[in-house]
Structure formats: structure tokens, C-alpha cells
PDB file of C-alpha atoms in Angstrom:
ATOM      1  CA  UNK A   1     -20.049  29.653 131.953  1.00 30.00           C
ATOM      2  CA  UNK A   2     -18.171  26.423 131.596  1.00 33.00           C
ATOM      3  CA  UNK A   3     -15.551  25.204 134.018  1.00 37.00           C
ATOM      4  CA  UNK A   4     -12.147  24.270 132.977  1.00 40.00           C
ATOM      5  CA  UNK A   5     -13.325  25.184 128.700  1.00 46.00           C
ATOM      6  CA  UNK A   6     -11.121  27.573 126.883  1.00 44.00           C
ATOM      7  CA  UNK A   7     -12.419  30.901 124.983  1.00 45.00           C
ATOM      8  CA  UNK A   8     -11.425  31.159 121.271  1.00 44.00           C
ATOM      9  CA  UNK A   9     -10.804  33.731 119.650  1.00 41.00           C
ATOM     10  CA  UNK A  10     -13.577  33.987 116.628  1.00 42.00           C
ATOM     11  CA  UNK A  11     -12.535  37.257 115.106  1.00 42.00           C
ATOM     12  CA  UNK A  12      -8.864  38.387 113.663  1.00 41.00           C
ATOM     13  CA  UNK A  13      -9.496  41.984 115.518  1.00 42.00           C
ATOM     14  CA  UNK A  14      -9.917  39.619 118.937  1.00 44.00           C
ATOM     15  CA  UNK A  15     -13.157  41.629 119.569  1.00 46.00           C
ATOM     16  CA  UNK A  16     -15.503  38.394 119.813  1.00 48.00           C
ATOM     17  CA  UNK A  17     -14.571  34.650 121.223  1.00 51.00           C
ATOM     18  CA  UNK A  18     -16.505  31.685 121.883  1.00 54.00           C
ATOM     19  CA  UNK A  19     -16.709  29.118 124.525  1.00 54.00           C
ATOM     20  CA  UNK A  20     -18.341  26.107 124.470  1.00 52.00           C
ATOM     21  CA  UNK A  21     -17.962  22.902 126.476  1.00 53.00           C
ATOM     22  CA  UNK A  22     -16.142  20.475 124.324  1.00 52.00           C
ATOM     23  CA  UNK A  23     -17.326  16.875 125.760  1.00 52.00           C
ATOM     24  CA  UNK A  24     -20.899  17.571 126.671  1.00 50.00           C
ATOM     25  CA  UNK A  25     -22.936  15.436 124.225  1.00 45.00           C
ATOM     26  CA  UNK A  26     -26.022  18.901 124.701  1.00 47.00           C
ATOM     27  CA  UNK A  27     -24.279  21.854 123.653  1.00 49.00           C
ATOM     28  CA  UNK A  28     -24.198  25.335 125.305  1.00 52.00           C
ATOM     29  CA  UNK A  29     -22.364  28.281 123.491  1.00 53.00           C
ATOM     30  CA  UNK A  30     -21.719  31.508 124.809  1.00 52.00           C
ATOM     31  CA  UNK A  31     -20.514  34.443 122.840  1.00 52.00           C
ATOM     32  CA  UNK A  32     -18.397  37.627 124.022  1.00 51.00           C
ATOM     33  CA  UNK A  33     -18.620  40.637 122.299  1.00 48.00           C
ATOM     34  CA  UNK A  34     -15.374  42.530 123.872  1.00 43.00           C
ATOM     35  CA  UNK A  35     -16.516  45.991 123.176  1.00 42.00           C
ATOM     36  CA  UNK A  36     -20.138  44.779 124.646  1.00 44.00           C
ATOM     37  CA  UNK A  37     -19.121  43.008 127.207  1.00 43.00           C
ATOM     38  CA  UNK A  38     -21.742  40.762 127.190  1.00 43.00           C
ATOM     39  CA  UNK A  39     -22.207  37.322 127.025  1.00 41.00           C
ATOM     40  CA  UNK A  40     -25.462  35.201 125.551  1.00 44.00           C
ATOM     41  CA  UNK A  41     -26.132  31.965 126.137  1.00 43.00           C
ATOM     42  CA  UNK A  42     -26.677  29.916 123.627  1.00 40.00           C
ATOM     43  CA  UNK A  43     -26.590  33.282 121.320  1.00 39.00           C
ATOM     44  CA  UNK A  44     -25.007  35.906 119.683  1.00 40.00           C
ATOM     45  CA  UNK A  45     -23.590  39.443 121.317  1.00 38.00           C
ATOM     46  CA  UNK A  46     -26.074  39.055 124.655  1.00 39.00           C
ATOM     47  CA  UNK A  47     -28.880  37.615 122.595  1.00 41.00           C
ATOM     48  CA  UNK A  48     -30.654  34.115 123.322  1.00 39.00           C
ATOM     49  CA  UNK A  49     -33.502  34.391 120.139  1.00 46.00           C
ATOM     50  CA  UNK A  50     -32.945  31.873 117.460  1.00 56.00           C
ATOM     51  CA  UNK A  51     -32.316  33.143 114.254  1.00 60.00           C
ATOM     52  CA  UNK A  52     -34.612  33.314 111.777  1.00 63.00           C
ATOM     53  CA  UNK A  53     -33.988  35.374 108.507  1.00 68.00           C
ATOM     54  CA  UNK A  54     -31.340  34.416 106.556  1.00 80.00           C
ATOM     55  CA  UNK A  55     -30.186  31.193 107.724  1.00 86.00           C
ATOM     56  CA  UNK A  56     -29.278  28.049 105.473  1.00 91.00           C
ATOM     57  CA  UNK A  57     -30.584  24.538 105.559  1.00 93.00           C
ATOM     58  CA  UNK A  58     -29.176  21.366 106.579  1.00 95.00           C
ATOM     59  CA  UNK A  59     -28.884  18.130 104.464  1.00 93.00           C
ATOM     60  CA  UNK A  60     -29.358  14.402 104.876  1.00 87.00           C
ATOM     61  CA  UNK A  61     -29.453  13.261 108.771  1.00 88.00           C
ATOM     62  CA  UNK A  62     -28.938  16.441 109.957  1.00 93.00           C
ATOM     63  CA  UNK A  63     -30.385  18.945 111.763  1.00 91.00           C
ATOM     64  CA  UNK A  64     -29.276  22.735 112.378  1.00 90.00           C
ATOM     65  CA  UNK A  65     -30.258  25.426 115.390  1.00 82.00           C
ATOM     66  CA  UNK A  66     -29.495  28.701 114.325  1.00 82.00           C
ATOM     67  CA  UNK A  67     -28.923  31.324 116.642  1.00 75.00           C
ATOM     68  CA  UNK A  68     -28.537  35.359 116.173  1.00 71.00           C
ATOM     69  CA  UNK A  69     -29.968  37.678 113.919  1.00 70.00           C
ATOM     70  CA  UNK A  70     -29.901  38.804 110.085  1.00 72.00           C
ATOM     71  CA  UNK A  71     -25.894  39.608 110.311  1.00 78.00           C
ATOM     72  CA  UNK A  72     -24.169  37.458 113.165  1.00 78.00           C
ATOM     73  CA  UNK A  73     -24.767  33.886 112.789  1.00 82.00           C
ATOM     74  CA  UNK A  74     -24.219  30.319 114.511  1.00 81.00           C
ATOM     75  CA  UNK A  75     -25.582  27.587 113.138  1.00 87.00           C
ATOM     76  CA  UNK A  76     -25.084  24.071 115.333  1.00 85.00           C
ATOM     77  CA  UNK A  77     -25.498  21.003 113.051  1.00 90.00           C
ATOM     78  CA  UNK A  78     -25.854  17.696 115.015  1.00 89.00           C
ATOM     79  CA  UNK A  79     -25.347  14.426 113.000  1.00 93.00           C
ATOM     80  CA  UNK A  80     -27.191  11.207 113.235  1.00 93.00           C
ATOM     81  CA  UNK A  81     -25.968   8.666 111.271  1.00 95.00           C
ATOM     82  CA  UNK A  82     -25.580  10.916 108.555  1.00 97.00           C
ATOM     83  CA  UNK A  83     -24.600   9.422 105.352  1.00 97.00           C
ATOM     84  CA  UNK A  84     -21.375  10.102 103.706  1.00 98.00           C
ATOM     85  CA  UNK A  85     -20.819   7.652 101.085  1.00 97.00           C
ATOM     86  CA  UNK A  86     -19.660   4.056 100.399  1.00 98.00           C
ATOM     87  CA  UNK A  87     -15.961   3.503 101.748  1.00 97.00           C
ATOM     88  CA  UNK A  88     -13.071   2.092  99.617  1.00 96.00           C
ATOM     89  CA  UNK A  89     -11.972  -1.418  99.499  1.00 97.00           C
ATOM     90  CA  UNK A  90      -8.106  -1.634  99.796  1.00 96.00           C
ATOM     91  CA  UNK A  91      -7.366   1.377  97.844  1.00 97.00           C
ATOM     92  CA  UNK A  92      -7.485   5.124  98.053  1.00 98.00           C
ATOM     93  CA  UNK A  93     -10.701   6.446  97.691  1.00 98.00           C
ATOM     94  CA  UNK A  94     -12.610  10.211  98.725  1.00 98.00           C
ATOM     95  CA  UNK A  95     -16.198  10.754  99.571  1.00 98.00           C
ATOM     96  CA  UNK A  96     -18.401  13.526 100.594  1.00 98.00           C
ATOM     97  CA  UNK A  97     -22.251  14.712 101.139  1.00 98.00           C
ATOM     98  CA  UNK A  98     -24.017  17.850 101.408  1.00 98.00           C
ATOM     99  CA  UNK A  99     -24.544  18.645 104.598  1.00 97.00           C
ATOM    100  CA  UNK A 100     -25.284  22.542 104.932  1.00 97.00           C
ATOM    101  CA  UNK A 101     -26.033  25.522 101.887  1.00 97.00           C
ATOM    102  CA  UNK A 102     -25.555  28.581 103.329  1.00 96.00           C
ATOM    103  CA  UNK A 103     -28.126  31.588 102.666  1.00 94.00           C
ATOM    104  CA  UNK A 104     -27.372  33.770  98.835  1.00 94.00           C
ATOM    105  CA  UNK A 105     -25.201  36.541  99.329  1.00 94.00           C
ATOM    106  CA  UNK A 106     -21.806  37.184 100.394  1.00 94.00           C
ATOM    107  CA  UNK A 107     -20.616  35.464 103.541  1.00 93.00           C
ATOM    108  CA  UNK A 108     -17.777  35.136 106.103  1.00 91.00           C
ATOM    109  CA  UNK A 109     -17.022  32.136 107.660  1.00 91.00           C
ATOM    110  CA  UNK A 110     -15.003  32.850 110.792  1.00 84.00           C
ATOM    111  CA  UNK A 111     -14.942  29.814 112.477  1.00 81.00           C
ATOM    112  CA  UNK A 112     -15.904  26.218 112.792  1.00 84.00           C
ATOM    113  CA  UNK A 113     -15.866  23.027 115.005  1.00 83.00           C
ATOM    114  CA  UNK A 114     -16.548  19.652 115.475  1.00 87.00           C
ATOM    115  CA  UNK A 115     -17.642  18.334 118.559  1.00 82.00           C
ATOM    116  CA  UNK A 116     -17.333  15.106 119.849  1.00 82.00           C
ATOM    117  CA  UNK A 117     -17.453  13.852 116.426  1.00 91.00           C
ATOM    118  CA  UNK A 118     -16.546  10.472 114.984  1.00 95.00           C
ATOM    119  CA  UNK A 119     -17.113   8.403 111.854  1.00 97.00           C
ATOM    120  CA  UNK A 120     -18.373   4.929 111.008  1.00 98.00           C
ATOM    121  CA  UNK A 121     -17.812   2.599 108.611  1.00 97.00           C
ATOM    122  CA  UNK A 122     -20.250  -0.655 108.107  1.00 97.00           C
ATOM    123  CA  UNK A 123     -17.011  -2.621 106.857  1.00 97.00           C
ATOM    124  CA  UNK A 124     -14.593  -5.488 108.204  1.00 97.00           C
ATOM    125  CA  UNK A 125     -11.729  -3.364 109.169  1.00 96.00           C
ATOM    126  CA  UNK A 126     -12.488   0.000 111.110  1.00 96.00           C
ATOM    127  CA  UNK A 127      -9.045   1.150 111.956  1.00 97.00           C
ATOM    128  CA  UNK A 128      -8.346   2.845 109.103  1.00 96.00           C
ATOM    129  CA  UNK A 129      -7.498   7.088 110.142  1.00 97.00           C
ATOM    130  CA  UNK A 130      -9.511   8.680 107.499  1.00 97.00           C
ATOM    131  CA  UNK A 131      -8.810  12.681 107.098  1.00 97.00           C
ATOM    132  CA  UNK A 132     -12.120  14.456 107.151  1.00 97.00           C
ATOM    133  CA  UNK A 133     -13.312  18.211 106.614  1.00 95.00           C
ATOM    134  CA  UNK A 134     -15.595  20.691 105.519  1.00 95.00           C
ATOM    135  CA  UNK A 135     -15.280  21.991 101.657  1.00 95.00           C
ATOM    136  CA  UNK A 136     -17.676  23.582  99.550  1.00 95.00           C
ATOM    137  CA  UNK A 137     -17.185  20.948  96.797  1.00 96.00           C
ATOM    138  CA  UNK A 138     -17.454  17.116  97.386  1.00 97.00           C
ATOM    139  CA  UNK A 139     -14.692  15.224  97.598  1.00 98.00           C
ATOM    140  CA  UNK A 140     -14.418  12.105  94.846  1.00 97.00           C
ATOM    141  CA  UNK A 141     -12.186   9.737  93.248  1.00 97.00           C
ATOM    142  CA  UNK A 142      -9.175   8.132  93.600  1.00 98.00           C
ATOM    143  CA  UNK A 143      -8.029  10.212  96.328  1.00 98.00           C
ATOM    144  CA  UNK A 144      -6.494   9.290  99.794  1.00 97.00           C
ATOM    145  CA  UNK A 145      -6.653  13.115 100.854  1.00 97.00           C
ATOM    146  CA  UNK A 146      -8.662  16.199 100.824  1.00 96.00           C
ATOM    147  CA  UNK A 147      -5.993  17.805  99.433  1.00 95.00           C
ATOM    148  CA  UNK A 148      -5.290  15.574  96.635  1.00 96.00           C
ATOM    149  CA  UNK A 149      -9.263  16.195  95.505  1.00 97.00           C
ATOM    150  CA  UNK A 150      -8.919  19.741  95.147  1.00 95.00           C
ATOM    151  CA  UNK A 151      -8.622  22.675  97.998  1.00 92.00           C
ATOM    152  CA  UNK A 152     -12.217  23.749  97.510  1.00 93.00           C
ATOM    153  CA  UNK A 153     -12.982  20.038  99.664  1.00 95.00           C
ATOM    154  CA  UNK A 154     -11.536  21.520 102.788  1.00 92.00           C
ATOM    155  CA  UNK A 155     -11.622  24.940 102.187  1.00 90.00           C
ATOM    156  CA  UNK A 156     -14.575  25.460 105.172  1.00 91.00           C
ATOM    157  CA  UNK A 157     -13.085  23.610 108.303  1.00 90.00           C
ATOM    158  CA  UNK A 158      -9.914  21.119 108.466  1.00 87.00           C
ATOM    159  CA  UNK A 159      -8.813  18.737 107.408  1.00 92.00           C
ATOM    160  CA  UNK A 160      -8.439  16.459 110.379  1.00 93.00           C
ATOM    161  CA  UNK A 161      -7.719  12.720 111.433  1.00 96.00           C
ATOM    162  CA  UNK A 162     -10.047  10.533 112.408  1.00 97.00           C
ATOM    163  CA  UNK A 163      -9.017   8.079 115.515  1.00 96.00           C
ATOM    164  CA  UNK A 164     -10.969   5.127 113.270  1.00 97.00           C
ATOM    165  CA  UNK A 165     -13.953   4.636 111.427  1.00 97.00           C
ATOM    166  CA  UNK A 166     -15.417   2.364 114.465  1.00 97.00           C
ATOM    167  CA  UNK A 167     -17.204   5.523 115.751  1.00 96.00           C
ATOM    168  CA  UNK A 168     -14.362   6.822 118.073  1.00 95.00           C
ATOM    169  CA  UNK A 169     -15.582  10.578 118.909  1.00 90.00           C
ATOM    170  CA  UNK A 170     -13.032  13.468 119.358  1.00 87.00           C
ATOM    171  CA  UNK A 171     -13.325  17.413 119.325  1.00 80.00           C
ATOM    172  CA  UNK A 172     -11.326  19.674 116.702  1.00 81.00           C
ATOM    173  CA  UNK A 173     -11.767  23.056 115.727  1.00 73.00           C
ATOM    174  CA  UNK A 174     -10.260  25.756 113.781  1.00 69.00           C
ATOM    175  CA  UNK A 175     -10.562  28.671 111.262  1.00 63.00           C
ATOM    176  CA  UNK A 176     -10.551  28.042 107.855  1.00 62.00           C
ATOM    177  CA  UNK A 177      -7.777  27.774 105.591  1.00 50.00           C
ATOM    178  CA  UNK A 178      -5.606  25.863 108.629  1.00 48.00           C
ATOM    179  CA  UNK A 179      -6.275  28.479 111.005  1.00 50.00           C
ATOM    180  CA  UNK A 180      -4.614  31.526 108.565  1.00 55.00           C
ATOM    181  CA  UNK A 181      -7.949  33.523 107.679  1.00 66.00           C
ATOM    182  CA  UNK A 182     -11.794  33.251 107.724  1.00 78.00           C
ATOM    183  CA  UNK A 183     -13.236  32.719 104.582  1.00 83.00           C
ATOM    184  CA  UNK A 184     -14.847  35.022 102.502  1.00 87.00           C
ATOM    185  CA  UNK A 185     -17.596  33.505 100.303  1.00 90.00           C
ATOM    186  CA  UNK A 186     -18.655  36.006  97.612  1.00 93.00           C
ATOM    187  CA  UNK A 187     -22.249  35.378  96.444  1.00 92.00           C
ATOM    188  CA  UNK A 188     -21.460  34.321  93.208  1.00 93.00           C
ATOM    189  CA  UNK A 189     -19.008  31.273  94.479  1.00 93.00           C
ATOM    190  CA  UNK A 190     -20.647  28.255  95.783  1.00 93.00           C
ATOM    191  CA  UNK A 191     -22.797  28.341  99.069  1.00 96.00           C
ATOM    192  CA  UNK A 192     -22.444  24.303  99.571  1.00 96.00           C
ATOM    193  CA  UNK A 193     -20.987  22.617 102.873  1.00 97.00           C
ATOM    194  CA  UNK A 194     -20.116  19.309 101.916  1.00 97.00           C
ATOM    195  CA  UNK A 195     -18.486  17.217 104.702  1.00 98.00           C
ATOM    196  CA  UNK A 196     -15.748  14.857 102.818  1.00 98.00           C
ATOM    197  CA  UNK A 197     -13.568  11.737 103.945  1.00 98.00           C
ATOM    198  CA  UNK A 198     -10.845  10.735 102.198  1.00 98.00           C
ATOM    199  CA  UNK A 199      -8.643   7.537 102.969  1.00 97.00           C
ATOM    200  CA  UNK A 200      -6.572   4.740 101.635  1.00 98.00           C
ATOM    201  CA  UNK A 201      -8.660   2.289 102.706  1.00 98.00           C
ATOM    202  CA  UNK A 202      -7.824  -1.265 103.799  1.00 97.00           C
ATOM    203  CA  UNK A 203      -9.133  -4.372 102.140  1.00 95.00           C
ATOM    204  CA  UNK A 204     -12.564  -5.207 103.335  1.00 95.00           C
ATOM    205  CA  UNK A 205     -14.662  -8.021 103.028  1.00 96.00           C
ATOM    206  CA  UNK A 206     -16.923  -5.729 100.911  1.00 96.00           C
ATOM    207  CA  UNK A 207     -17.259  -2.186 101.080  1.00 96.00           C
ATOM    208  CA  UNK A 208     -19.969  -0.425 102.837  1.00 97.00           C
ATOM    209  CA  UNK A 209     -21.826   3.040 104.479  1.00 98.00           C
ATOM    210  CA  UNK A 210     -19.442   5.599 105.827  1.00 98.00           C
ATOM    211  CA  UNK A 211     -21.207   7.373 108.291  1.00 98.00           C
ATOM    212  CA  UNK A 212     -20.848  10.409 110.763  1.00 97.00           C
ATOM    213  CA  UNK A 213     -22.033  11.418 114.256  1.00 95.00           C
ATOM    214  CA  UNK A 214     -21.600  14.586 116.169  1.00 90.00           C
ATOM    215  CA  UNK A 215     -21.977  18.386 116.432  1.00 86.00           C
ATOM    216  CA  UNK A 216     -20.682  20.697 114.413  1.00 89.00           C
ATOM    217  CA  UNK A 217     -20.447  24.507 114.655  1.00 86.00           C
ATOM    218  CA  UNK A 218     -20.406  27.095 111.731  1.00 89.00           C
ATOM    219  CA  UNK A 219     -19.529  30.910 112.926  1.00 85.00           C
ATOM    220  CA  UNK A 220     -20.723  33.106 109.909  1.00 88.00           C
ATOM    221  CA  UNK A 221     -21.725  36.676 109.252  1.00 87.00           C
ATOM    222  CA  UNK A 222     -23.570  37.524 106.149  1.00 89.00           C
ATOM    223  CA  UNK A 223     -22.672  40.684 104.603  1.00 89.00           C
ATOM    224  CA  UNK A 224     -25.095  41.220 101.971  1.00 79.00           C
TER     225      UNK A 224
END
């Protein structure tokens, strides 16, 4: 395991955690099951086989590993200049892209991350502190939050701050819903993962290509 990384808990009965090393740029997870005991690295429950049935698919510049079997799920999305839309120009403004559908049928999400993640903007002024998150709509209009689009744009994972849009990388992680619940996704509700940025944005020279780098982790179980 990881020196000096801390174990969260992944499930509300505190019967399986995860630990993963926040600043390494190659991932390792490892996954507890308490009642097991065991650990698995880079797996589920003691396992180390990626998963192959019932997994999703990634969008855009992005690429997923999924790990685990036909019920427990991780899927590890790592961003490469993966576009997220065209900033504002000195007013508010929210954007989003597809990044992940999940498989059809009804689905927990228990917990997600982003590690060492940061966003750029090809525009004059990169100090702006967009918030960004996961939702399963995207986020649009003249909006300088998540919130202010509609719940259902952060409804996955956040939202958080970004340090800047000059690239700036930083780790946050979370349940959904602020940490209060996982989410239940019933298969009739959207299956979309749309990662969204919303900002008042400062006057540029010209707008341009919001982009974002970095890992990020999904924790799911599919139900049915």
C-alpha cells in the first residue's frame, strides 16, 4: 500500500474504502472489503482482472480502465486535453462535454475523484477560479455556477474550484450530492457523465478552448 495516503470510506455501512495515492501522475487503487479482508490492487474485493461486462464508454480525449466484475465497478478516466467547450469573454458563462455513459440499468454511484486534475483555457487571462463537476446533464448558458444551470450538472461529483484555468493540477474527491449520499441512477434516468465548468469569466482578447487534464475515478455498482 501507499505511504502517508488516507483510506476513504466508499460505502455508508463503512464495509469497503479505497486508497489511492493522490499525487502520483500512474495511478494504483486498492480496495478493502472489511468483511473480506482483502485488498486488490488495482481491483475490486481481492481481484486484479479488468472488467469486462457491463462497463460504459468514455468520450472525447478520454480514455477509461475498468476494473472488477459484472456488479462492483471502478472505472479510471484519464484526460488528455480533453475538450470542454469555448470559455466566456467577460461575462458569466457554463460549459460541459460528455465524458463517460454509464452501462443501461440501474446504478449506484458511491464515489468519485479527481486526481491531480486541472483545467486550461487557450485565452489571455487564465486566473479566472472556474467551479467544475460531474452532472449527468451539460451545463450551458448564462451561468457562472453549476448550480445556477440546474442540479442535474453536478449531481455525479462536486462541484469544486479550480486554482486557474492555466493548467494548475489539484486532487478533490467526494460522494455525490456534497458528500450526503451516493447516487442512485434508476435505468430509466439518464446514464450521461458530462464534466461541466462554469465561471464568470474575465475579458479576453478573444475567447477560446477550455480544456481538462487528469484522472478521474468513478466507484459504481450496477444493480440490474
Amino acid at each position: 500500500m501507499f505511504a502517508g495516503t488516507e483510506k476513504v470510506w466508499i460505502s455508508s455501512d463503512k464495509r469497503t474504502r479505497l486508497e489511492y495515492d493522490k499525487g502520483a501522475a500512474t495511478l494504483a487503487v486498492y480496495v478493502e472489503d472489511v468483511l473480506q479482508g482483502t485488498f486488490g490492487a488495482n481491483g475490486l474485493i481481492g481481484d486484479t482482472y479488468p472488467a469486462t461486462a457491463s462497463v460504459g464508454a468514455a468520450s472525447g480525449n478520454a480514455t477509461a480502465a475498468e476494473l472488477g466484475n459484472s456488479f462492483d465497478h471502478l472505472t479510471i478516466l484519464t484526460l488528455a486535453d480533453f475538450a470542454i467547450g469555448t470559455s466566456g469573454d467577460g461575462a458569466a458563462l457554463a460549459l460541459g462535454a460528455l465524458l463517460y455513459t454509464f452501462p443501461a440499468g440501474d446504478i449506484i454511484v458511491e464515489y468519485g475523484a479527481f486526481n491531480q486534475f486541472g483545467l486550461t483555457g487557450d485565452i489571455s487571462v487564465t486566473t479566472d477560479t472556474p467551479e467544475y463537476g460531474l452532472g449527468t446533464t451539460a451545463a450551458s448558458g448564462v451561468n457562472a455556477t453549476l448550480g445556477a444551470v440546474a442540479t442535474t450538472a453536478e449531481d455525479i461529483l462536486g462541484p469544486f474550484v479550480a486554482a486557474d484555468v492555466a493548467g494548475t493540477v489539484a486532487d478533490n474527491e467526494g460522494f455525490p450530492y456534497a458528500g450526503a449520499k451516493p447516487m442512485l441512477m434508476r435505468s430509466a434516468e439518464a446514464h450521461t457523465c458530462y464534466l461541466n465548468v462554469a465561471d464568470t469569466w474575465a475579458d479576453v482578447t478573444a475567447a477560446g478552448a477550455v480544456t481538462g487534464d487528469g484522472i478521474i475515478i468513478l466507484k459504481w455498482r450496477l444493480l440490474s
